[in-house]
């Protein structure tokens, strides 16, 4: 590889006697090889950023800051507007005094519950005392929605008969304003105090009160109605287990109604479900619209025995099964209930089962732990649905040797559906009966033809909105932690968009809630949760599909490492050689200069 | 999830039947058994997708784990395994850290309240060594460094029919009836190391409740939590409204039938309209396709095509050939 220095022609100059090729050279060293190797090295170095860009993972940017901000504060604050109207109190108590005492009682009752949806910050109460002679009011901030003096008088309350519905309609025509909850306290009537909560957003207490100390009883009852009914919905700890709602992640519920004939050889029952669907179920579905998109399916099944056992009891003249058998009642092997095609993967299906027992076990009754027979013969399983055992009429006496086909009568079907309605309410965390026993007394709750009264719907909307927002915040938080823990995972644009829309819907829900609009805040919080779940459960987020950085390095290094090593070595060697030859040349030049 | 490599094996003398004992009394693959993933669908990816819930939108409900915050899940895994892995289909492995990661994500998304993992493989206890999520109880048939053995050989079928851990678990449950209140600790302590030829190991550090108080029906037997319904929800208006609505519905049904007939006629007229509105390109294309369909002998068309092709090629390629061979070199040199 050493260069041969060209022959120096003798006639060109009087050269010295000899040149030492190891220390001097006469011509300039060539640069072609150096340029070649350096250019290869530089092209390799230049190509490196292109390589890096080509193995870059596409990650759509997620707003991590906003997500963590929402996760730390996923709360909704609903404003509460209450009013209390006292009618026919001749002692003329002062409204301001009453207002203060009611507010005290309310704060005492709400201090130990810290649920979302309770009026923590924004509470306004207006009190009116209206009697024949005068009418005084505390001054509310917004006058138009509140009670006008003289609109109700004591004669409207007919104390002789208990026409609660009539009174309810009358009060609704007078007081019916969205977002304001009212309690009307009337002095009159017979002995004792009777409290009724209507189907809309008001309640009334009727009682004869003359002395001062009974006033505090009334105050505590008014406060209890406000807090326990209108804010908490008549339940003690919110929902059944305090946390979950039977609504699917895509805001859909499928109600699946099943009529099970345990032994078709004895009898076969059919039902006219279409009529029930149109008359009884349609209003309920419409009313629950803001909370969930509900669809209904029904089927009739045969040969579906239950897996628990029953025994004959002479005292009750029927076959008895007890509450200990209830967990084993649903026979998942034989009952093929979840066969819905319309339900998507994320919808929630609630099963409602009517069980028609066989002739060997008819009539079948449920014995409660208290020793009584259940009036409904039904039970629920939270988040699954409900079961009702319906005994065919006259089954104890009839001798059926051949299978006979019957249709359930209208009255029987109506009765069964009333039990279903109770079970549906239980699944949502509300009570199925019409009586509430509180600390200060008992309250009658008027039932509504739509399954839920308006104040109950308000409570459900608020609890739904809270739950959805909380769930959305935790889902987005988990997603952001997961994404940050896998730096080499592709995040598609779709996921970024879903997260963004979810955050927008959550903000919309929060602003709607602070304005007091329960329905739209339930809708937008439902959308926020649904979008967040779509983002979290996106099928491309599977950690097993993505390599770590070490893995990526191990794949690419066998291609580039040997080549780059050789090129680098060659460039270094050429550079060293060039420097050597250059040194030789400068040495010779110096020598020539010295000599000349 | 069953890989069905035994039940559907071509060399299985009793196809689609799996016995737990050489007396062949009980066919485990009976009428009521519902298998959601079998054969080629049993992969590590599908398993993790089932656990975490990340399916494609079209996956049906029967192939999803439809659990929620209150569910108790039983996960029973058996097969070949080793130190921190479980073998899938003789070609893949499920690593213990992947399982732990999936369980962690399930917990974050509240997909279970309690989870029981039972593993019957060699060195089974290593598979759940990396779990950290609360509410998980795990038991393995053998510890690190130990093997798990099969119970007995069925000389008729030619393979061992059941593993020891599974055999003794089944024996425990056969002795119970519905109303026995056996606890999980009685199940876990029923395994005899000399009979199993390995030491079972279970971890309870992530599980809050005491094993003596938890019944086996907490996880086994598909037992539900129930609440009695106290009363029906009755309204006074309900009877009246149902009667008045009856006549209306019958008339509604007639109207629907009439509307159905009308819509058919409309569809036909709309079809003809569509043809007129097509653009000229599609019209010509359709005409071309009609003509093609009318040609009876396709072979002759193909032959004609070939014959036409060669001269066409020559005509096109000739100038290019000229340029490349004669003209270009003169320009370059």
PDB file of C-alpha atoms in Angstrom, chain B residues 82-293:
ATOM      1  CA  UNK B  82     -41.987 -23.922  33.473  1.00  0.00           C
ATOM      2  CA  UNK B  83     -40.180 -21.178  35.290  1.00  0.00           C
ATOM      3  CA  UNK B  84     -42.339 -18.060  34.828  1.00  0.00           C
ATOM      4  CA  UNK B  85     -44.154 -19.287  31.728  1.00  0.00           C
ATOM      5  CA  UNK B  86     -47.004 -21.418  30.460  1.00  0.00           C
ATOM      6  CA  UNK B  87     -46.960 -23.060  27.056  1.00  0.00           C
ATOM      7  CA  UNK B  88     -49.711 -22.391  24.537  1.00  0.00           C
ATOM      8  CA  UNK B  89     -50.265 -24.745  21.587  1.00  0.00           C
ATOM      9  CA  UNK B  90     -46.664 -25.982  21.595  1.00  0.00           C
ATOM     10  CA  UNK B  91     -45.525 -22.789  19.933  1.00  0.00           C
ATOM     11  CA  UNK B  92     -46.099 -19.793  22.200  1.00  0.00           C
ATOM     12  CA  UNK B  93     -45.532 -18.907  25.803  1.00  0.00           C
ATOM     13  CA  UNK B  94     -47.449 -16.821  28.278  1.00  0.00           C
ATOM     14  CA  UNK B  95     -44.984 -15.035  30.494  1.00  0.00           C
ATOM     15  CA  UNK B  96     -45.700 -14.345  34.131  1.00  0.00           C
ATOM     16  CA  UNK B  97     -45.136 -10.614  33.712  1.00  0.00           C
ATOM     17  CA  UNK B  98     -47.676 -10.469  30.866  1.00  0.00           C
ATOM     18  CA  UNK B  99     -50.230 -12.164  33.093  1.00  0.00           C
ATOM     19  CA  UNK B 100     -49.447  -9.797  35.950  1.00  0.00           C
ATOM     20  CA  UNK B 101     -49.778  -6.826  33.610  1.00  0.00           C
ATOM     21  CA  UNK B 102     -53.139  -8.014  32.324  1.00  0.00           C
ATOM     22  CA  UNK B 103     -54.434  -8.533  35.868  1.00  0.00           C
ATOM     23  CA  UNK B 104     -53.221  -5.075  36.833  1.00  0.00           C
ATOM     24  CA  UNK B 105     -55.127  -3.532  33.937  1.00  0.00           C
ATOM     25  CA  UNK B 106     -58.218  -5.517  34.838  1.00  0.00           C
ATOM     26  CA  UNK B 107     -58.051  -4.187  38.359  1.00  0.00           C
ATOM     27  CA  UNK B 108     -57.614  -0.610  37.180  1.00  0.00           C
ATOM     28  CA  UNK B 109     -60.692  -0.930  35.042  1.00  0.00           C
ATOM     29  CA  UNK B 110     -62.618  -2.661  37.833  1.00  0.00           C
ATOM     30  CA  UNK B 111     -63.245  -5.803  35.885  1.00  0.00           C
ATOM     31  CA  UNK B 112     -63.297  -8.013  38.936  1.00  0.00           C
ATOM     32  CA  UNK B 113     -63.753  -7.883  42.663  1.00  0.00           C
ATOM     33  CA  UNK B 114     -62.035 -11.190  43.441  1.00  0.00           C
ATOM     34  CA  UNK B 115     -59.968 -13.449  41.213  1.00  0.00           C
ATOM     35  CA  UNK B 116     -58.897 -17.024  41.891  1.00  0.00           C
ATOM     36  CA  UNK B 117     -56.060 -18.386  39.731  1.00  0.00           C
ATOM     37  CA  UNK B 118     -55.402 -22.126  39.807  1.00  0.00           C
ATOM     38  CA  UNK B 119     -52.459 -23.385  37.785  1.00  0.00           C
ATOM     39  CA  UNK B 120     -51.672 -27.029  37.130  1.00  0.00           C
ATOM     40  CA  UNK B 121     -48.323 -27.193  35.303  1.00  0.00           C
ATOM     41  CA  UNK B 122     -44.711 -27.884  36.184  1.00  0.00           C
ATOM     42  CA  UNK B 123     -43.290 -25.129  38.433  1.00  0.00           C
ATOM     43  CA  UNK B 124     -46.760 -23.614  38.560  1.00  0.00           C
ATOM     44  CA  UNK B 125     -46.133 -21.280  41.485  1.00  0.00           C
ATOM     45  CA  UNK B 126     -43.722 -19.185  39.415  1.00  0.00           C
ATOM     46  CA  UNK B 127     -46.468 -18.153  37.011  1.00  0.00           C
ATOM     47  CA  UNK B 128     -48.159 -15.887  39.529  1.00  0.00           C
ATOM     48  CA  UNK B 129     -45.024 -14.676  41.254  1.00  0.00           C
ATOM     49  CA  UNK B 130     -45.220 -11.204  39.696  1.00  0.00           C
ATOM     50  CA  UNK B 131     -48.805 -10.362  40.632  1.00  0.00           C
ATOM     51  CA  UNK B 132     -49.373  -7.164  42.589  1.00  0.00           C
ATOM     52  CA  UNK B 133     -53.070  -6.360  42.307  1.00  0.00           C
ATOM     53  CA  UNK B 134     -55.268  -6.663  45.397  1.00  0.00           C
ATOM     54  CA  UNK B 135     -58.135  -9.132  45.500  1.00  0.00           C
ATOM     55  CA  UNK B 136     -56.241 -11.961  43.792  1.00  0.00           C
ATOM     56  CA  UNK B 137     -55.831 -15.429  45.268  1.00  0.00           C
ATOM     57  CA  UNK B 138     -53.568 -17.899  43.506  1.00  0.00           C
ATOM     58  CA  UNK B 139     -52.682 -21.549  43.964  1.00  0.00           C
ATOM     59  CA  UNK B 140     -50.229 -23.611  41.929  1.00  0.00           C
ATOM     60  CA  UNK B 141     -49.753 -27.345  41.821  1.00  0.00           C
ATOM     61  CA  UNK B 142     -45.971 -27.286  42.226  1.00  0.00           C
ATOM     62  CA  UNK B 143     -43.216 -25.008  43.360  1.00  0.00           C
ATOM     63  CA  UNK B 144     -40.155 -23.812  41.526  1.00  0.00           C
ATOM     64  CA  UNK B 145     -37.956 -26.709  40.567  1.00  0.00           C
ATOM     65  CA  UNK B 146     -40.715 -29.312  40.943  1.00  0.00           C
ATOM     66  CA  UNK B 147     -42.700 -31.099  38.281  1.00  0.00           C
ATOM     67  CA  UNK B 148     -46.414 -31.832  38.256  1.00  0.00           C
ATOM     68  CA  UNK B 149     -47.366 -35.334  37.253  1.00  0.00           C
ATOM     69  CA  UNK B 150     -50.290 -36.999  35.578  1.00  0.00           C
ATOM     70  CA  UNK B 151     -52.493 -39.296  37.553  1.00  0.00           C
ATOM     71  CA  UNK B 152     -52.938 -42.442  35.601  1.00  0.00           C
ATOM     72  CA  UNK B 153     -52.620 -43.789  32.128  1.00  0.00           C
ATOM     73  CA  UNK B 154     -55.629 -44.874  30.146  1.00  0.00           C
ATOM     74  CA  UNK B 155     -54.342 -47.802  28.140  1.00  0.00           C
ATOM     75  CA  UNK B 156     -57.399 -47.782  25.892  1.00  0.00           C
ATOM     76  CA  UNK B 157     -56.946 -44.236  24.683  1.00  0.00           C
ATOM     77  CA  UNK B 158     -53.184 -44.412  24.979  1.00  0.00           C
ATOM     78  CA  UNK B 159     -52.466 -41.234  26.945  1.00  0.00           C
ATOM     79  CA  UNK B 160     -52.761 -40.118  30.533  1.00  0.00           C
ATOM     80  CA  UNK B 161     -56.254 -38.813  31.059  1.00  0.00           C
ATOM     81  CA  UNK B 162     -55.926 -36.424  33.975  1.00  0.00           C
ATOM     82  CA  UNK B 163     -53.274 -34.632  36.011  1.00  0.00           C
ATOM     83  CA  UNK B 164     -52.932 -35.274  39.721  1.00  0.00           C
ATOM     84  CA  UNK B 165     -53.825 -31.783  40.906  1.00  0.00           C
ATOM     85  CA  UNK B 166     -56.909 -31.683  38.698  1.00  0.00           C
ATOM     86  CA  UNK B 167     -57.892 -35.198  39.761  1.00  0.00           C
ATOM     87  CA  UNK B 168     -57.819 -34.350  43.454  1.00  0.00           C
ATOM     88  CA  UNK B 169     -59.621 -31.040  42.888  1.00  0.00           C
ATOM     89  CA  UNK B 170     -62.422 -32.878  41.086  1.00  0.00           C
ATOM     90  CA  UNK B 171     -62.532 -35.496  43.822  1.00  0.00           C
ATOM     91  CA  UNK B 172     -62.963 -32.760  46.430  1.00  0.00           C
ATOM     92  CA  UNK B 173     -65.915 -31.242  44.599  1.00  0.00           C
ATOM     93  CA  UNK B 174     -67.606 -34.554  43.855  1.00  0.00           C
ATOM     94  CA  UNK B 175     -67.953 -35.063  47.594  1.00  0.00           C
ATOM     95  CA  UNK B 176     -69.802 -31.781  48.101  1.00  0.00           C
ATOM     96  CA  UNK B 177     -73.456 -31.024  47.553  1.00  0.00           C
ATOM     97  CA  UNK B 178     -75.144 -27.686  47.063  1.00  0.00           C
ATOM     98  CA  UNK B 179     -75.808 -26.898  50.681  1.00  0.00           C
ATOM     99  CA  UNK B 180     -72.397 -27.781  52.133  1.00  0.00           C
ATOM    100  CA  UNK B 181     -70.542 -24.745  53.239  1.00  0.00           C
ATOM    101  CA  UNK B 182     -67.010 -25.904  52.489  1.00  0.00           C
ATOM    102  CA  UNK B 183     -64.420 -23.171  52.795  1.00  0.00           C
ATOM    103  CA  UNK B 184     -61.531 -22.398  50.496  1.00  0.00           C
ATOM    104  CA  UNK B 185     -59.036 -23.287  53.171  1.00  0.00           C
ATOM    105  CA  UNK B 186     -60.481 -26.812  53.304  1.00  0.00           C
ATOM    106  CA  UNK B 187     -59.938 -27.064  49.545  1.00  0.00           C
ATOM    107  CA  UNK B 188     -56.395 -25.766  49.693  1.00  0.00           C
ATOM    108  CA  UNK B 189     -55.427 -28.010  52.580  1.00  0.00           C
ATOM    109  CA  UNK B 190     -56.992 -31.096  51.046  1.00  0.00           C
ATOM    110  CA  UNK B 191     -54.037 -31.559  48.685  1.00  0.00           C
ATOM    111  CA  UNK B 192     -51.656 -34.207  49.972  1.00  0.00           C
ATOM    112  CA  UNK B 193     -48.035 -33.652  48.777  1.00  0.00           C
ATOM    113  CA  UNK B 194     -47.231 -37.359  48.786  1.00  0.00           C
ATOM    114  CA  UNK B 195     -50.190 -38.192  46.606  1.00  0.00           C
ATOM    115  CA  UNK B 196     -49.582 -35.252  44.295  1.00  0.00           C
ATOM    116  CA  UNK B 197     -45.823 -35.889  44.170  1.00  0.00           C
ATOM    117  CA  UNK B 198     -45.384 -32.109  44.315  1.00  0.00           C
ATOM    118  CA  UNK B 199     -45.975 -29.351  46.826  1.00  0.00           C
ATOM    119  CA  UNK B 200     -48.914 -27.052  46.214  1.00  0.00           C
ATOM    120  CA  UNK B 201     -48.204 -23.445  46.971  1.00  0.00           C
ATOM    121  CA  UNK B 202     -50.737 -20.667  47.358  1.00  0.00           C
ATOM    122  CA  UNK B 203     -50.348 -16.976  47.984  1.00  0.00           C
ATOM    123  CA  UNK B 204     -52.858 -15.052  50.031  1.00  0.00           C
ATOM    124  CA  UNK B 205     -50.935 -11.823  50.537  1.00  0.00           C
ATOM    125  CA  UNK B 206     -53.066 -10.004  47.963  1.00  0.00           C
ATOM    126  CA  UNK B 207     -56.371 -11.341  49.250  1.00  0.00           C
ATOM    127  CA  UNK B 208     -57.974  -9.517  52.136  1.00  0.00           C
ATOM    128  CA  UNK B 209     -60.458 -12.036  53.418  1.00  0.00           C
ATOM    129  CA  UNK B 210     -59.534 -15.031  55.541  1.00  0.00           C
ATOM    130  CA  UNK B 211     -59.679 -18.308  53.681  1.00  0.00           C
ATOM    131  CA  UNK B 212     -61.583 -20.035  56.474  1.00  0.00           C
ATOM    132  CA  UNK B 213     -64.463 -17.626  56.021  1.00  0.00           C
ATOM    133  CA  UNK B 214     -64.713 -17.763  52.253  1.00  0.00           C
ATOM    134  CA  UNK B 215     -66.946 -20.469  50.846  1.00  0.00           C
ATOM    135  CA  UNK B 216     -65.955 -22.375  47.721  1.00  0.00           C
ATOM    136  CA  UNK B 217     -69.153 -21.194  46.059  1.00  0.00           C
ATOM    137  CA  UNK B 218     -67.552 -17.744  46.052  1.00  0.00           C
ATOM    138  CA  UNK B 219     -65.768 -18.856  42.884  1.00  0.00           C
ATOM    139  CA  UNK B 220     -67.185 -22.245  41.881  1.00  0.00           C
ATOM    140  CA  UNK B 221     -70.705 -23.140  40.867  1.00  0.00           C
ATOM    141  CA  UNK B 222     -71.937 -19.893  39.283  1.00  0.00           C
ATOM    142  CA  UNK B 223     -73.736 -18.832  42.418  1.00  0.00           C
ATOM    143  CA  UNK B 224     -75.369 -15.404  42.439  1.00  0.00           C
ATOM    144  CA  UNK B 225     -75.917 -12.762  45.038  1.00  0.00           C
ATOM    145  CA  UNK B 226     -79.629 -12.210  45.545  1.00  0.00           C
ATOM    146  CA  UNK B 227     -81.892  -9.657  47.197  1.00  0.00           C
ATOM    147  CA  UNK B 228     -85.574 -10.297  47.794  1.00  0.00           C
ATOM    148  CA  UNK B 229     -88.127  -7.976  46.217  1.00  0.00           C
ATOM    149  CA  UNK B 230     -90.355  -6.649  48.956  1.00  0.00           C
ATOM    150  CA  UNK B 231     -93.259  -5.334  46.978  1.00  0.00           C
ATOM    151  CA  UNK B 232     -94.529  -4.637  43.542  1.00  0.00           C
ATOM    152  CA  UNK B 233     -94.735  -1.109  42.238  1.00  0.00           C
ATOM    153  CA  UNK B 234     -98.403  -0.455  41.754  1.00  0.00           C
ATOM    154  CA  UNK B 235    -100.106   2.586  40.368  1.00  0.00           C
ATOM    155  CA  UNK B 236    -103.864   3.165  40.446  1.00  0.00           C
ATOM    156  CA  UNK B 237    -104.009   4.405  36.872  1.00  0.00           C
ATOM    157  CA  UNK B 238    -102.526   1.342  35.280  1.00  0.00           C
ATOM    158  CA  UNK B 239    -105.716  -0.648  34.753  1.00  0.00           C
ATOM    159  CA  UNK B 240    -107.659   2.163  33.101  1.00  0.00           C
ATOM    160  CA  UNK B 241    -104.982   3.078  30.611  1.00  0.00           C
ATOM    161  CA  UNK B 242    -104.506  -0.461  29.411  1.00  0.00           C
ATOM    162  CA  UNK B 243    -108.178  -0.831  28.503  1.00  0.00           C
ATOM    163  CA  UNK B 244    -108.487   2.363  26.536  1.00  0.00           C
ATOM    164  CA  UNK B 245    -105.435   1.689  24.460  1.00  0.00           C
ATOM    165  CA  UNK B 246    -106.667  -1.658  23.106  1.00  0.00           C
ATOM    166  CA  UNK B 247    -108.760  -0.471  20.118  1.00  0.00           C
ATOM    167  CA  UNK B 248    -106.045   1.903  18.950  1.00  0.00           C
ATOM    168  CA  UNK B 249    -103.467  -0.823  18.575  1.00  0.00           C
ATOM    169  CA  UNK B 250    -105.542  -3.002  16.317  1.00  0.00           C
ATOM    170  CA  UNK B 251    -105.940  -0.213  13.849  1.00  0.00           C
ATOM    171  CA  UNK B 252    -102.251   0.486  13.991  1.00  0.00           C
ATOM    172  CA  UNK B 253    -101.484  -3.033  12.829  1.00  0.00           C
ATOM    173  CA  UNK B 254    -103.624  -2.655   9.727  1.00  0.00           C
ATOM    174  CA  UNK B 255    -101.879   0.537   8.804  1.00  0.00           C
ATOM    175  CA  UNK B 256     -98.523  -1.088   9.096  1.00  0.00           C
ATOM    176  CA  UNK B 257     -99.497  -3.822   6.711  1.00  0.00           C
ATOM    177  CA  UNK B 258    -100.695  -1.351   4.160  1.00  0.00           C
ATOM    178  CA  UNK B 259     -97.514   0.583   4.365  1.00  0.00           C
ATOM    179  CA  UNK B 260     -95.446  -2.496   3.709  1.00  0.00           C
ATOM    180  CA  UNK B 261     -97.095  -3.157   0.369  1.00  0.00           C
ATOM    181  CA  UNK B 262     -96.606   0.411  -0.707  1.00  0.00           C
ATOM    182  CA  UNK B 263     -92.913   0.425  -0.030  1.00  0.00           C
ATOM    183  CA  UNK B 264     -92.334  -2.553  -2.347  1.00  0.00           C
ATOM    184  CA  UNK B 265     -93.810  -0.737  -5.292  1.00  0.00           C
ATOM    185  CA  UNK B 266     -91.703   2.274  -4.597  1.00  0.00           C
ATOM    186  CA  UNK B 267     -88.542   0.223  -4.637  1.00  0.00           C
ATOM    187  CA  UNK B 268     -89.209  -1.010  -8.139  1.00  0.00           C
ATOM    188  CA  UNK B 269     -89.763   2.407  -9.563  1.00  0.00           C
ATOM    189  CA  UNK B 270     -86.645   3.700  -7.911  1.00  0.00           C
ATOM    190  CA  UNK B 271     -84.590   0.918  -9.515  1.00  0.00           C
ATOM    191  CA  UNK B 272     -85.504   1.961 -13.036  1.00  0.00           C
ATOM    192  CA  UNK B 273     -84.807   5.533 -12.235  1.00  0.00           C
ATOM    193  CA  UNK B 274     -81.327   4.684 -11.127  1.00  0.00           C
ATOM    194  CA  UNK B 275     -80.410   3.285 -14.513  1.00  0.00           C
ATOM    195  CA  UNK B 276     -81.258   6.467 -16.368  1.00  0.00           C
ATOM    196  CA  UNK B 277     -79.227   8.577 -14.076  1.00  0.00           C
ATOM    197  CA  UNK B 278     -75.951   6.750 -14.540  1.00  0.00           C
ATOM    198  CA  UNK B 279     -73.014   8.653 -15.935  1.00  0.00           C
ATOM    199  CA  UNK B 280     -71.779   7.847 -19.456  1.00  0.00           C
ATOM    200  CA  UNK B 281     -68.645   6.029 -18.271  1.00  0.00           C
ATOM    201  CA  UNK B 282     -70.550   3.483 -16.253  1.00  0.00           C
ATOM    202  CA  UNK B 283     -73.046   3.066 -19.026  1.00  0.00           C
ATOM    203  CA  UNK B 284     -70.312   2.238 -21.523  1.00  0.00           C
ATOM    204  CA  UNK B 285     -68.573  -0.046 -19.029  1.00  0.00           C
ATOM    205  CA  UNK B 286     -71.812  -1.906 -18.405  1.00  0.00           C
ATOM    206  CA  UNK B 287     -72.393  -2.204 -22.143  1.00  0.00           C
ATOM    207  CA  UNK B 288     -68.848  -3.554 -22.564  1.00  0.00           C
ATOM    208  CA  UNK B 289     -69.430  -6.092 -19.787  1.00  0.00           C
ATOM    209  CA  UNK B 290     -72.700  -7.151 -21.419  1.00  0.00           C
ATOM    210  CA  UNK B 291     -70.939  -7.678 -24.680  1.00  0.00           C
ATOM    211  CA  UNK B 292     -68.229  -9.699 -23.016  1.00  0.00           C
ATOM    212  CA  UNK B 293     -70.810 -11.931 -21.444  1.00  0.00           C
TER     213      UNK B 293
END
